[in-house]
CSV table of C-alpha atoms in Angstrom, one decimal:
chain,number,residue,atom,x,y,z
A,1,MET,CA,0.0,0.0,0.0
A,2,SER,CA,2.9,2.3,0.8
A,3,GLY,CA,4.0,2.2,-2.8
A,4,LYS,CA,0.7,3.2,-4.4
A,5,PRO,CA,0.8,6.9,-3.4
A,6,GLY,CA,4.4,7.1,-4.9
A,7,ILE,CA,3.2,5.5,-8.2
A,8,LEU,CA,0.2,7.9,-8.4
A,9,GLU,CA,2.3,10.9,-7.6
A,10,LYS,CA,4.7,10.0,-10.5
A,11,LEU,CA,1.8,9.4,-12.8
A,12,PHE,CA,0.4,12.9,-12.1
A,13,GLU,CA,3.8,14.4,-12.4
A,14,ASN,CA,4.2,12.8,-15.9
A,15,ILE,CA,0.7,14.0,-16.9
A,16,ALA,CA,1.5,17.6,-15.7
A,17,SER,CA,4.9,17.5,-17.5
A,18,ARG,CA,3.3,16.4,-20.8
A,19,ARG,CA,0.6,19.1,-20.4
A,20,ARG,CA,3.3,21.8,-19.9
A,21,GLU,CA,5.2,20.4,-22.9
A,22,TYR,CA,2.2,20.4,-25.2
A,23,GLY,CA,1.1,23.8,-23.9
A,24,LEU,CA,4.5,25.3,-24.6
A,25,ALA,CA,4.5,23.8,-28.1
A,26,LEU,CA,1.0,25.2,-28.8
A,27,LEU,CA,2.1,28.7,-27.5
A,28,GLU,CA,5.2,28.6,-29.7
A,29,VAL,CA,3.2,27.7,-32.8
A,30,SER,CA,0.6,30.4,-32.1
A,31,LEU,CA,3.2,33.1,-31.5
A,32,SER,CA,5.2,32.0,-34.6
A,33,ILE,CA,2.1,32.2,-36.9
A,34,LEU,CA,1.1,35.6,-35.4
A,35,LEU,CA,4.6,36.9,-35.8
A,36,SER,CA,4.9,35.7,-39.4
A,37,LEU,CA,1.6,37.3,-40.4
A,38,ILE,CA,2.8,40.6,-38.9
A,39,ILE,CA,6.1,40.5,-40.6
A,40,THR,CA,4.5,39.6,-44.0
A,41,ALA,CA,1.9,42.4,-43.7
A,42,PHE,CA,4.8,44.9,-43.0
A,43,ILE,CA,6.7,43.7,-46.0
A,44,MET,CA,3.6,43.9,-48.2
A,45,ILE,CA,3.1,47.5,-47.1
A,46,LEU,CA,6.7,48.3,-48.0
A,47,MET,CA,6.0,46.7,-51.4
A,48,GLY,CA,3.1,49.2,-51.9
A,49,TYR,CA,0.1,47.1,-51.0
A,50,SER,CA,-2.4,48.3,-48.4
A,51,SER,CA,-2.8,46.7,-45.0
A,52,ASP,CA,-6.4,45.9,-45.8
A,53,LEU,CA,-5.2,43.8,-48.8
A,54,SER,CA,-2.9,41.8,-46.6
A,55,LEU,CA,-5.8,40.9,-44.3
A,56,VAL,CA,-7.9,39.9,-47.3
A,57,ALA,CA,-5.0,37.8,-48.6
A,58,TYR,CA,-4.8,36.0,-45.2
A,59,SER,CA,-8.5,35.4,-45.2
A,60,VAL,CA,-8.5,33.9,-48.7
A,61,MET,CA,-5.4,31.8,-48.0
A,62,PHE,CA,-6.7,30.1,-44.8
A,63,SER,CA,-10.4,29.8,-45.9
A,64,LYS,CA,-9.8,28.5,-49.4
A,65,GLY,CA,-6.7,26.4,-48.6
A,66,PHE,CA,-8.5,24.2,-46.2
A,67,ASP,CA,-12.1,24.1,-47.4
A,68,ASN,CA,-11.8,21.0,-49.7
A,69,ALA,CA,-10.6,18.1,-47.5
A,70,SER,CA,-10.4,15.6,-50.3
A,71,TYR,CA,-8.1,17.7,-52.4
A,72,LEU,CA,-6.1,18.8,-49.4
A,73,LEU,CA,-5.3,15.3,-48.2
A,74,SER,CA,-4.4,14.1,-51.7
A,75,ARG,CA,-2.1,17.1,-52.3
A,76,ALA,CA,-0.4,16.4,-48.9
A,77,SER,CA,0.3,12.7,-49.7
A,78,PRO,CA,3.6,13.1,-51.7
A,79,LEU,CA,4.7,15.9,-49.4
A,80,ILE,CA,4.3,13.5,-46.4
A,81,PHE,CA,6.6,11.0,-48.2
A,82,THR,CA,9.3,13.6,-49.0
A,83,ALA,CA,9.2,14.9,-45.5
A,84,LEU,CA,9.7,11.4,-44.2
A,85,ALA,CA,12.6,11.0,-46.7
A,86,PHE,CA,14.3,13.9,-44.9
A,87,LEU,CA,13.2,12.9,-41.4
A,88,TYR,CA,14.5,9.3,-41.3
A,89,PRO,CA,18.1,10.0,-42.2
A,90,SER,CA,18.2,13.1,-40.0
A,91,LEU,CA,17.5,10.9,-37.0
A,92,THR,CA,20.8,9.3,-37.7
A,93,GLY,CA,22.6,12.6,-38.1
A,94,LEU,CA,22.5,12.8,-41.9
A,95,PHE,CA,21.0,15.5,-44.2
A,96,ASN,CA,19.1,14.0,-47.1
A,97,ILE,CA,18.5,16.9,-49.5
A,98,GLY,CA,18.3,14.3,-52.2
A,99,GLY,CA,14.6,13.7,-51.8
A,100,GLU,CA,14.0,15.7,-55.0
A,101,GLY,CA,16.0,13.4,-57.2
A,102,GLN,CA,14.7,10.3,-55.4
A,103,LEU,CA,11.1,11.6,-56.1
A,104,TYR,CA,12.0,11.9,-59.8
A,105,VAL,CA,13.3,8.4,-60.2
A,106,GLY,CA,10.4,6.9,-58.2
A,107,ALA,CA,7.8,8.7,-60.3
A,108,ILE,CA,9.4,7.7,-63.6
A,109,ALA,CA,10.0,4.1,-62.5
A,110,SER,CA,6.3,3.8,-61.3
A,111,LEU,CA,5.0,5.3,-64.6
A,112,ILE,CA,7.0,2.8,-66.7
A,113,ILE,CA,5.9,-0.2,-64.7
A,114,ALA,CA,2.3,1.0,-64.6
A,115,LEU,CA,2.3,1.5,-68.4
A,116,TYR,CA,3.7,-1.9,-69.1
A,117,THR,CA,2.0,-4.0,-66.4
A,118,GLY,CA,-1.1,-2.1,-65.4
A,119,ASN,CA,-0.5,-3.1,-61.8
A,120,SER,CA,-0.5,-0.5,-59.1
A,121,LEU,CA,1.3,-2.6,-56.5
A,122,LEU,CA,4.2,-3.4,-58.8
A,123,ALA,CA,4.4,0.2,-59.8
A,124,LEU,CA,4.6,1.3,-56.1
A,125,ILE,CA,7.3,-1.3,-55.4
A,126,ALA,CA,9.3,-0.1,-58.4
A,127,GLY,CA,9.1,3.5,-57.3
A,128,GLY,CA,10.2,2.6,-53.7
A,129,LEU,CA,13.1,0.5,-55.0
A,130,ALA,CA,14.3,3.2,-57.4
A,131,GLY,CA,14.3,5.8,-54.6
A,132,ALA,CA,16.1,3.4,-52.3
A,133,ALA,CA,18.8,2.7,-54.9
A,134,LEU,CA,19.5,6.4,-55.2
A,135,GLY,CA,19.5,6.9,-51.5
A,136,MET,CA,22.0,4.0,-51.1
A,137,LEU,CA,24.2,5.7,-53.7
A,138,LEU,CA,24.4,8.8,-51.6
A,139,ALA,CA,25.0,6.8,-48.5
A,140,VAL,CA,27.8,4.8,-50.0
A,141,LEU,CA,29.5,8.0,-51.2
A,142,ARG,CA,29.1,9.4,-47.6
A,143,VAL,CA,30.1,6.3,-45.7
A,144,TYR,CA,32.9,4.8,-47.7
A,145,ARG,CA,34.3,7.8,-49.7
A,146,ASN,CA,33.5,10.6,-47.1
A,147,VAL,CA,31.8,12.7,-49.8
A,148,ASN,CA,29.5,15.2,-48.2
A,149,GLU,CA,25.9,14.0,-48.8
A,150,VAL,CA,24.6,17.6,-49.3
A,151,VAL,CA,27.0,18.4,-52.0
A,152,ALA,CA,26.5,15.0,-53.7
A,153,ALA,CA,22.7,15.3,-53.5
A,154,ILE,CA,22.6,18.8,-55.0
A,155,MET,CA,24.6,17.7,-58.0
A,156,ILE,CA,22.7,14.5,-58.5
A,157,ASN,CA,19.4,16.3,-58.2
A,158,TRP,CA,20.2,18.6,-61.0
A,159,ALA,CA,21.6,15.8,-63.2
A,160,LEU,CA,18.4,13.8,-62.6
A,161,PHE,CA,16.2,16.7,-63.4
A,162,ASN,CA,17.7,17.0,-66.9
A,163,ILE,CA,18.0,13.3,-67.4
A,164,SER,CA,14.3,12.9,-66.4
A,165,MET,CA,13.2,15.6,-68.8
A,166,PHE,CA,15.1,13.9,-71.6
A,167,ALA,CA,13.7,10.4,-70.8
A,168,ILE,CA,10.1,11.8,-70.7
A,169,ALA,CA,10.4,13.8,-73.9
A,170,THR,CA,12.1,11.0,-75.8
A,171,TYR,CA,10.5,7.8,-74.7
A,172,LEU,CA,7.3,8.3,-72.7
A,173,THR,CA,5.4,11.1,-74.5
A,174,ASP,CA,1.8,10.6,-75.7
A,175,PRO,CA,1.9,11.0,-79.5
A,176,SER,CA,-1.4,12.9,-79.4
A,177,ILE,CA,-0.3,15.3,-76.6
A,178,PRO,CA,3.5,15.8,-77.1
A,179,HIS,CA,4.0,17.8,-73.9
A,180,LEU,CA,2.6,15.0,-71.7
A,181,THR,CA,3.4,11.4,-71.1
A,182,ARG,CA,1.0,8.5,-71.7
A,183,GLN,CA,-1.6,8.2,-69.0
A,184,VAL,CA,-1.4,5.6,-66.3
A,185,PRO,CA,-3.9,2.8,-67.1
A,186,ASP,CA,-7.1,2.7,-65.0
A,187,THR,CA,-6.0,-0.6,-63.5
A,188,ALA,CA,-2.9,0.9,-62.1
A,189,LYS,CA,-4.5,4.1,-60.6
A,190,LEU,CA,-4.8,4.3,-56.9
A,191,PRO,CA,-8.5,4.3,-56.2
A,192,LEU,CA,-10.7,6.8,-54.4
A,193,MET,CA,-12.6,5.8,-51.3
A,194,ASP,CA,-16.1,7.3,-51.0
A,195,LEU,CA,-16.7,7.8,-47.2
A,196,GLY,CA,-19.9,9.8,-47.8
A,197,PHE,CA,-18.7,13.0,-46.3
A,198,LEU,CA,-15.2,12.6,-47.9
A,199,ARG,CA,-13.8,11.1,-51.1
A,200,LEU,CA,-10.4,10.0,-49.8
A,201,ASN,CA,-7.5,9.3,-52.1
A,202,THR,CA,-5.8,6.0,-51.3
A,203,SER,CA,-2.5,7.7,-51.7
A,204,PHE,CA,-3.1,9.5,-48.4
A,205,LEU,CA,-3.7,6.2,-46.7
A,206,VAL,CA,-0.5,4.8,-48.1
A,207,ALA,CA,1.4,7.9,-46.8
A,208,LEU,CA,-0.3,7.6,-43.4
A,209,ALA,CA,0.6,4.0,-43.1
A,210,ALA,CA,4.3,4.8,-43.9
A,211,ALA,CA,4.4,7.5,-41.2
A,212,ILE,CA,2.8,5.1,-38.6
A,213,ALA,CA,5.3,2.3,-39.6
A,214,GLY,CA,8.2,4.8,-39.3
A,215,ALA,CA,7.0,5.9,-35.8
A,216,PHE,CA,6.9,2.3,-34.7
A,217,LEU,CA,10.3,1.6,-36.2
A,218,PHE,CA,12.1,4.5,-34.6
A,219,TYR,CA,10.4,4.6,-31.2
A,220,ARG,CA,9.5,0.9,-30.5
A,221,THR,CA,12.3,-1.2,-32.0
A,222,ARG,CA,16.0,-1.8,-31.2
A,223,LEU,CA,17.0,-0.8,-34.7
A,224,GLY,CA,15.2,2.5,-34.4
A,225,PHE,CA,16.8,3.1,-31.0
A,226,ALA,CA,20.2,2.4,-32.4
A,227,MET,CA,19.6,4.9,-35.3
A,228,ARG,CA,18.6,7.7,-32.9
A,229,VAL,CA,21.6,7.1,-30.6
A,230,SER,CA,23.9,7.1,-33.7
A,231,GLY,CA,22.4,10.5,-34.7
A,232,LEU,CA,22.7,12.1,-31.3
A,233,ASN,CA,26.1,10.8,-30.3
A,234,PRO,CA,28.1,8.6,-32.8
A,235,LEU,CA,30.9,7.9,-30.3
A,236,ALA,CA,28.4,6.6,-27.6
A,237,SER,CA,26.8,4.5,-30.3
A,238,MET,CA,30.1,2.9,-31.2
A,239,ILE,CA,30.9,2.3,-27.5
A,240,ALA,CA,27.5,0.6,-27.2
A,241,GLY,CA,28.3,-1.8,-30.0
A,242,PHE,CA,26.2,-0.3,-32.8
A,243,GLU,CA,27.6,-0.3,-36.3
A,244,ASN,CA,27.2,3.4,-37.4
A,245,ARG,CA,28.0,2.7,-41.0
A,246,LYS,CA,25.3,0.1,-41.4
A,247,LEU,CA,22.8,2.4,-39.6
A,248,MET,CA,23.6,5.3,-41.9
A,249,LEU,CA,23.2,3.0,-45.0
A,250,ALA,CA,19.8,1.7,-43.6
A,251,SER,CA,18.5,5.2,-42.8
A,252,PHE,CA,19.4,6.6,-46.3
A,253,ALA,CA,17.9,3.6,-48.0
A,254,LEU,CA,14.7,4.1,-46.0
A,255,GLY,CA,14.7,7.8,-46.8
A,256,GLY,CA,15.2,7.1,-50.5
A,257,THR,CA,12.3,4.6,-50.4
A,258,MET,CA,10.0,7.2,-48.9
A,259,ALA,CA,10.9,9.8,-51.6
A,260,GLY,CA,10.5,7.2,-54.3
A,261,LEU,CA,7.0,6.2,-53.0
A,262,GLY,CA,6.2,9.9,-52.9
A,263,GLY,CA,6.8,10.0,-56.7
A,264,SER,CA,4.8,6.8,-57.1
A,265,VAL,CA,1.6,8.1,-55.3
A,266,LEU,CA,1.9,11.4,-57.2
A,267,VAL,CA,1.8,9.6,-60.5
A,268,LEU,CA,-0.5,6.7,-59.6
A,269,GLY,CA,-3.0,8.6,-57.4
A,270,ILE,CA,-3.0,12.3,-58.3
A,271,VAL,CA,-1.7,13.5,-61.7
A,272,HIS,CA,-1.7,10.1,-63.6
A,273,ARG,CA,0.8,11.4,-66.2
A,274,LEU,CA,3.9,13.7,-66.2
A,275,ASP,CA,4.8,16.7,-68.3
A,276,THR,CA,8.0,17.2,-70.3
A,277,MET,CA,9.0,20.2,-68.1
A,278,MET,CA,8.6,18.2,-64.8
A,279,MET,CA,6.3,20.9,-63.3
A,280,SER,CA,4.1,18.3,-61.7
A,281,LEU,CA,7.2,16.9,-59.8
A,282,TYR,CA,9.5,19.8,-59.2
A,283,GLY,CA,9.8,21.2,-55.7
A,284,TYR,CA,8.2,18.4,-53.6
A,285,GLY,CA,11.6,17.2,-52.3
A,286,PHE,CA,12.6,20.6,-51.1
A,287,LEU,CA,9.2,21.3,-49.6
A,288,GLY,CA,9.5,18.1,-47.7
A,289,ILE,CA,12.4,19.5,-45.7
A,290,GLY,CA,10.3,22.3,-44.5
A,291,ALA,CA,7.4,19.9,-43.7
A,292,SER,CA,9.8,17.7,-41.7
A,293,LEU,CA,11.1,20.7,-39.6
A,294,LEU,CA,7.5,21.8,-39.0
A,295,GLY,CA,6.6,18.3,-37.9
A,296,ARG,CA,9.3,18.5,-35.2
A,297,ASN,CA,11.2,15.4,-36.3
A,298,ASN,CA,8.3,13.2,-35.5
A,299,PRO,CA,6.7,10.9,-38.2
A,300,ILE,CA,3.1,11.6,-37.0
A,301,GLY,CA,3.9,15.3,-36.6
A,302,VAL,CA,5.1,15.3,-40.3
A,303,VAL,CA,1.6,14.2,-41.4
A,304,VAL,CA,0.0,17.2,-39.6
A,305,SER,CA,2.6,19.6,-40.9
A,306,SER,CA,2.4,18.3,-44.5
A,307,ILE,CA,-1.4,18.8,-44.5
A,308,PHE,CA,-0.9,22.4,-43.1
A,309,LEU,CA,1.7,23.2,-45.6
A,310,SER,CA,-0.4,21.8,-48.4
A,311,GLY,CA,-3.3,24.0,-47.3
A,312,LEU,CA,-1.0,27.1,-47.5
A,313,LEU,CA,0.1,26.1,-51.0
A,314,ILE,CA,-3.5,25.7,-52.2
A,315,GLY,CA,-4.4,29.0,-50.5
A,316,GLY,CA,-1.5,30.7,-52.2
A,317,GLN,CA,-2.9,29.6,-55.6
A,318,TRP,CA,-6.2,31.2,-54.6
A,319,ILE,CA,-4.5,34.4,-53.7
A,320,GLU,CA,-3.0,34.6,-57.2
A,321,THR,CA,-6.3,33.8,-59.1
A,322,ARG,CA,-8.8,35.7,-56.9
A,323,LEU,CA,-6.8,38.8,-55.8
A,324,GLY,CA,-4.5,39.0,-58.8
A,325,LEU,CA,-1.4,39.2,-56.7
A,326,PRO,CA,1.9,37.9,-58.2
A,327,HIS,CA,2.9,34.4,-57.1
A,328,GLN,CA,5.9,35.9,-55.3
A,329,VAL,CA,3.6,37.4,-52.7
A,330,ALA,CA,2.0,34.0,-52.0
A,331,ASP,CA,5.5,32.4,-51.8
A,332,LEU,CA,6.6,35.2,-49.4
A,333,ILE,CA,3.7,34.5,-47.0
A,334,ILE,CA,4.2,30.8,-47.1
A,335,GLY,CA,8.0,31.1,-46.7
A,336,ILE,CA,7.8,33.4,-43.7
A,337,ILE,CA,5.2,31.2,-42.0
A,338,VAL,CA,7.3,28.1,-42.5
A,339,ILE,CA,10.5,29.7,-41.3
A,340,SER,CA,8.8,31.2,-38.2
A,341,LEU,CA,7.3,27.8,-37.3
A,342,ALA,CA,10.6,25.9,-37.8
A,343,ILE,CA,12.8,28.2,-35.8
A,344,PRO,CA,11.6,27.2,-32.3
A,345,PHE,CA,12.0,23.5,-33.1
A,346,ALA,CA,15.4,24.0,-34.7
A,347,TYR,CA,16.5,25.8,-31.6
A,348,HIS,CA,15.3,23.1,-29.2
A,349,TYR,CA,16.8,20.3,-31.4
A,350,MET,CA,20.2,21.9,-31.7
A,351,LYS,CA,20.2,22.6,-27.9
A,352,ALA,CA,19.4,19.0,-27.2
A,353,VAL,CA,22.0,17.6,-29.6
A,354,LEU,CA,24.7,19.9,-28.2
A,355,LYS,CA,23.7,18.9,-24.6
A,356,VAL,CA,24.0,15.2,-25.4
A,357,ARG,CA,27.3,15.6,-27.2
A,358,ARG,CA,28.8,17.6,-24.3
A,359,LYS,CA,28.0,14.8,-21.9
């Protein structure tokens, strides 16, 4: 009996600690959004726009960006994958900026397999494997040749962008529509689920399953624990008997798989064909970095941040069409909001890493 009050006291302390933690996070997010809106309004005034117009722009962005749940969730699906592609390697101390190129190869591999087999599962597997192969290439260069993964990824991204445009324009175009590829067959398209109140794209369910599986891997398995220890303190990881090189290879392969699957769901579930200028693919890999930081390096948080960021992107398009503002203004608003939201987490994360490494 004497032990029960102590157990209850610890339980209540844990609950209070969690409430304080979540309350602080909510306060940080609220203040970050408020500060970003104030800064953006000030910049718009300096650009010659009225303060009333900035308020109208905010109203349009947040009302129109989130009013169509079906479109919002489908648009967020590839972004969730590219955010996970950055997140998983970052937990082992690596910076995967190669999600853009991994998305390209995943999308093209999925499109080719879908065109020739008509099977969505095979196309998904092909996209994931293509992304994983590219991720492993970056990891091998980093681990065995000590080539900085950021520099290598930037060069490979640009090379793949041009190679992909060449491949699409030369081998995959539709003869009747030369600026587009042939369309994914109906049998290979990811279906829509009619829930009555919502037509849910299956691509979102695939992305959600990947995030849940990643959360289980990193926070409930020995492999995930080893990866996180390796990222926080490589020396302590080696002393504990973990093989840092293998962990780095595994994390980059996993990240590449996520980006490749992002390209797959984009082709199979959303656009169903690619254009010769790569406009339907470009940028998702880079946006995923912002979504990962907004999600506070948590797989489930990434799902929420990707949906939020997708809403901002959709709202930004409405600002351009309804208010006639240039796209630079919409990009400015989105960019400042993302940076403002990411700064508190970046501060806490770096503080935690430095604290662990000092010890």
